[in-house]
Amino acid sequence: TGPKEIIDDGLNGYLVDVGDTITFSKKLDALISSEHNRSEIGLNAKTTTKDYALNIISEQYFSFICN
């Protein structure tokens, strides 16, 4: 569980191992230097949040509990 379950690396965000400052810096630099990249990842992330809306999560939760 955690970020790996909701982030598709490079599509709607970036996954970086804890303490990996070099990769973190490279990913951050990629976002800073590319408006297109920022926009694409931002739009994809916003779309992903719809999968976690309260009504969707609550339906899944109650379905799991009741079955």
Short mmCIF file of C-alpha atoms in Angstrom, two decimals:
data_model
loop_
_atom_site.label_atom_id
_atom_site.label_comp_id
_atom_site.label_asym_id
_atom_site.label_seq_id
_atom_site.Cartn_x
_atom_site.Cartn_y
_atom_site.Cartn_z
CA THR A 1 0.00 0.00 0.00
CA GLY A 2 1.01 3.56 -0.48
CA PRO A 3 2.18 5.78 -3.30
CA LYS A 4 3.03 2.89 -5.63
CA GLU A 5 -0.64 1.93 -5.71
CA ILE A 6 -1.87 5.33 -6.90
CA ILE A 7 1.07 6.81 -8.81
CA ASP A 8 2.05 5.59 -12.25
CA ASP A 9 5.67 6.72 -12.43
CA GLY A 10 6.08 9.34 -15.11
CA LEU A 11 2.37 9.42 -15.94
CA ASN A 12 0.66 11.07 -12.97
CA GLY A 13 3.65 11.65 -10.74
CA TYR A 14 7.06 10.33 -9.91
CA LEU A 15 8.12 7.59 -7.55
CA VAL A 16 11.46 8.04 -5.85
CA ASP A 17 12.99 5.77 -3.23
CA VAL A 18 13.38 7.27 0.22
CA GLY A 19 16.75 8.96 0.51
CA ASP A 20 17.48 8.91 -3.23
CA THR A 21 18.26 12.59 -3.52
CA ILE A 22 19.90 12.26 -6.92
CA THR A 23 16.81 10.78 -8.59
CA PHE A 24 14.59 13.21 -6.70
CA SER A 25 16.66 16.12 -8.01
CA LYS A 26 16.50 14.80 -11.57
CA LYS A 27 12.71 14.35 -11.45
CA LEU A 28 12.23 17.77 -9.90
CA ASP A 29 14.47 19.35 -12.53
CA ALA A 30 12.44 17.63 -15.26
CA LEU A 31 9.27 19.20 -13.87
CA ILE A 32 10.83 22.63 -13.44
CA SER A 33 12.31 22.75 -16.91
CA SER A 34 9.33 21.47 -18.90
CA GLU A 35 5.98 23.23 -18.81
CA HIS A 36 4.55 20.50 -21.04
CA ASN A 37 5.71 17.79 -18.61
CA ARG A 38 4.22 19.67 -15.63
CA SER A 39 0.92 20.12 -17.43
CA GLU A 40 0.66 16.49 -18.54
CA ILE A 41 1.51 15.07 -15.13
CA GLY A 42 -0.81 17.56 -13.45
CA LEU A 43 -3.74 16.71 -15.71
CA ASN A 44 -3.14 12.99 -15.30
CA ALA A 45 -2.91 13.35 -11.52
CA LYS A 46 -6.16 15.30 -11.45
CA THR A 47 -7.85 12.56 -13.47
CA THR A 48 -6.48 9.91 -11.10
CA THR A 49 -8.05 11.66 -8.10
CA LYS A 50 -11.49 10.85 -9.51
CA ASP A 51 -10.79 7.18 -8.76
CA TYR A 52 -10.59 8.10 -5.08
CA ALA A 53 -13.76 10.16 -4.76
CA LEU A 54 -15.73 9.49 -1.59
CA ASN A 55 -18.66 7.85 -3.39
CA ILE A 56 -16.37 5.43 -5.26
CA ILE A 57 -14.28 4.52 -2.24
CA SER A 58 -17.31 4.11 0.02
CA GLU A 59 -19.00 1.79 -2.51
CA GLN A 60 -15.86 -0.34 -2.68
CA TYR A 61 -15.56 -0.37 1.09
CA PHE A 62 -19.15 -1.42 1.71
CA SER A 63 -18.97 -4.02 -1.05
CA PHE A 64 -15.88 -5.48 0.59
CA ILE A 65 -17.41 -5.45 4.08
CA CYS A 66 -20.79 -6.87 3.03
CA ASN A 67 -19.45 -9.72 0.90
#
